[in-house]
mmCIF file of C-alpha atoms in Angstrom:
data_model
loop_
_atom_site.group_PDB
_atom_site.id
_atom_site.type_symbol
_atom_site.label_atom_id
_atom_site.label_comp_id
_atom_site.label_asym_id
_atom_site.label_seq_id
_atom_site.Cartn_x
_atom_site.Cartn_y
_atom_site.Cartn_z
ATOM 1 C CA MET A 13 56.822 124.563 -59.263
ATOM 2 C CA SER A 14 60.194 123.812 -57.653
ATOM 3 C CA ALA A 15 61.924 120.458 -58.049
ATOM 4 C CA ARG A 16 61.224 119.748 -54.364
ATOM 5 C CA ASP A 17 57.517 120.435 -54.870
ATOM 6 C CA ARG A 18 57.493 118.215 -57.956
ATOM 7 C CA VAL A 19 59.148 115.387 -56.025
ATOM 8 C CA LEU A 20 56.663 115.729 -53.169
ATOM 9 C CA ALA A 21 53.734 115.766 -55.622
ATOM 10 C CA ILE A 22 54.947 112.580 -57.293
ATOM 11 C CA LEU A 23 55.558 110.878 -53.940
ATOM 12 C CA ASP A 24 51.908 111.571 -53.138
ATOM 13 C CA SER A 25 50.640 110.251 -56.470
ATOM 14 C CA PRO A 26 50.072 106.892 -58.154
ATOM 15 C CA SER A 27 53.497 107.433 -59.810
ATOM 16 C CA ARG A 28 55.318 107.067 -56.471
ATOM 17 C CA GLU A 29 56.581 103.551 -57.139
ATOM 18 C CA THR A 30 57.673 104.281 -60.710
ATOM 19 C CA PHE A 31 59.493 107.403 -59.551
ATOM 20 C CA LEU A 32 61.370 105.634 -56.735
ATOM 21 C CA ILE A 33 62.420 102.839 -59.086
ATOM 22 C CA ALA A 34 63.628 105.361 -61.684
ATOM 23 C CA VAL A 35 65.653 107.370 -59.144
ATOM 24 C CA GLY A 36 67.286 104.218 -57.788
ATOM 25 C CA HIS A 37 68.081 103.019 -61.293
ATOM 26 C CA ARG A 38 69.697 106.311 -62.288
ATOM 27 C CA LEU A 39 71.771 106.411 -59.093
ATOM 28 C CA GLY A 40 72.944 102.869 -59.774
ATOM 29 C CA ILE A 41 74.182 103.979 -63.174
ATOM 30 C CA SER A 42 75.965 106.942 -61.585
ATOM 31 C CA ALA A 43 77.643 104.679 -59.034
ATOM 32 C CA ARG A 44 78.758 102.301 -61.784
ATOM 33 C CA ASP A 45 80.259 105.211 -63.729
ATOM 34 C CA ILE A 46 82.056 106.413 -60.599
ATOM 35 C CA PHE A 47 83.545 102.967 -59.942
ATOM 36 C CA THR A 48 84.944 102.781 -63.476
ATOM 37 C CA ASP A 49 86.908 105.974 -62.761
ATOM 38 C CA ALA A 50 90.272 105.125 -61.181
ATOM 39 C CA ASP A 51 90.258 108.283 -59.017
ATOM 40 C CA PRO A 52 90.115 107.072 -55.381
ATOM 41 C CA ARG A 53 88.615 110.396 -54.257
ATOM 42 C CA ARG A 54 85.404 109.421 -56.026
ATOM 43 C CA PHE A 55 84.880 106.452 -53.718
ATOM 44 C CA ALA A 56 82.990 108.708 -51.256
ATOM 45 C CA GLN A 57 80.584 109.678 -54.057
ATOM 46 C CA ALA A 58 79.937 106.042 -54.932
ATOM 47 C CA GLN A 59 79.443 105.218 -51.269
ATOM 48 C CA ALA A 60 76.959 108.119 -50.937
ATOM 49 C CA CYS A 61 75.068 106.915 -54.041
ATOM 50 C CA ASN A 62 74.885 103.469 -52.466
ATOM 51 C CA GLU A 63 73.517 104.894 -49.197
ATOM 52 C CA ILE A 64 70.937 106.912 -51.136
ATOM 53 C CA MET A 65 69.881 103.813 -53.086
ATOM 54 C CA ILE A 66 69.420 101.896 -49.827
ATOM 55 C CA SER A 67 67.141 104.679 -48.583
ATOM 56 C CA ILE A 68 65.192 104.644 -51.857
ATOM 57 C CA TRP A 69 64.726 100.869 -51.805
ATOM 58 C CA SER A 70 63.688 101.072 -48.126
ATOM 59 C CA GLN A 71 61.175 103.776 -49.012
ATOM 60 C CA LEU A 72 59.850 101.668 -51.869
ATOM 61 C CA TRP A 73 59.576 98.664 -49.555
ATOM 62 C CA ALA A 74 57.687 100.829 -47.029
ATOM 63 C CA THR A 75 55.326 101.903 -49.832
ATOM 64 C CA LYS A 76 54.576 98.264 -50.574
ATOM 65 C CA GLU A 77 54.100 97.327 -46.915
ATOM 66 C CA SER A 78 52.307 100.387 -45.551
ATOM 67 C CA ARG A 79 52.479 104.102 -46.132
ATOM 68 C CA GLY A 80 53.024 104.614 -42.381
ATOM 69 C CA SER A 81 56.556 103.201 -42.429
ATOM 70 C CA GLY A 82 59.614 104.732 -44.043
ATOM 71 C CA TYR A 83 60.341 108.437 -44.084
ATOM 72 C CA PRO A 84 57.429 110.869 -44.188
ATOM 73 C CA ASP A 85 57.448 112.287 -47.730
ATOM 74 C CA PRO A 86 58.551 115.827 -46.707
ATOM 75 C CA GLU A 87 61.545 114.357 -44.821
ATOM 76 C CA PHE A 88 62.529 111.843 -47.496
ATOM 77 C CA LEU A 89 64.148 114.354 -49.853
ATOM 78 C CA SER A 90 66.017 115.980 -46.945
ATOM 79 C CA ALA A 91 67.358 112.554 -45.935
ATOM 80 C CA LEU A 92 68.560 111.913 -49.494
ATOM 81 C CA LEU A 93 70.217 115.331 -49.660
ATOM 82 C CA SER A 94 71.973 114.708 -46.356
ATOM 83 C CA LYS A 95 73.360 111.396 -47.611
ATOM 84 C CA ALA A 96 74.430 113.015 -50.888
ATOM 85 C CA ASP A 97 76.193 115.842 -49.083
ATOM 86 C CA ALA A 98 78.088 113.371 -46.880
ATOM 87 C CA GLY A 99 79.834 112.043 -50.003
ATOM 88 C CA ASP A 100 79.830 115.114 -52.240
ATOM 89 C CA ALA A 101 77.303 113.342 -54.477
ATOM 90 C CA ARG A 102 74.594 116.002 -54.731
ATOM 91 C CA THR A 103 75.211 116.306 -58.486
ATOM 92 C CA HIS A 104 74.491 112.594 -58.919
ATOM 93 C CA LEU A 105 71.324 112.844 -56.822
ATOM 94 C CA ARG A 106 70.143 115.922 -58.725
ATOM 95 C CA HIS A 107 70.710 114.173 -62.045
ATOM 96 C CA ALA A 108 68.827 111.073 -60.857
ATOM 97 C CA LEU A 109 65.889 113.109 -59.523
ATOM 98 C CA GLU A 110 65.614 115.275 -62.637
ATOM 99 C CA SER A 111 65.857 112.246 -64.908
ATOM 100 C CA ALA A 112 63.208 110.375 -62.912
ATOM 101 C CA LEU A 113 60.921 113.430 -62.925
ATOM 102 C CA ARG A 114 61.228 113.611 -66.713
ATOM 103 C CA ALA A 115 60.621 109.875 -67.103
ATOM 104 C CA VAL A 116 57.467 109.980 -64.994
ATOM 105 C CA HIS A 117 56.228 113.129 -66.701
ATOM 106 C CA GLU A 118 56.897 111.726 -70.185
ATOM 107 C CA ALA A 119 55.093 108.532 -69.272
ATOM 108 C CA GLY A 120 52.103 110.682 -68.460
ATOM 109 C CA THR A 121 51.470 108.927 -65.143
ATOM 110 C CA THR A 122 51.199 112.193 -63.211
ATOM 111 C CA ASP A 123 51.162 115.853 -63.968
ATOM 112 C CA GLY A 124 54.566 116.389 -62.172
ATOM 113 C CA SER A 125 55.031 119.750 -63.892
#
């Protein structure tokens, strides 16, 4: 199963909320690490991580309010990738997604394999 398929499966499972929180948390750590680097070229990456986190928190909020708001699950990952690409932060997004997938899988809250 591809990473995209795993993400979509988790977004459609009871682990949705846990997964979104984990991805946002990992991106926050990435952004913090970027800001501690004095290289001004990395500002775009931190800005992209911030934009991705806003989308994740909005998606989580939509989950709490009603599943009809927010991005449709198949479009959500594409939106995150687009934001990551705008700031050359795809590596940070990939790390956050993979880490969140592992965390959810290890917690045993979904099959996610």
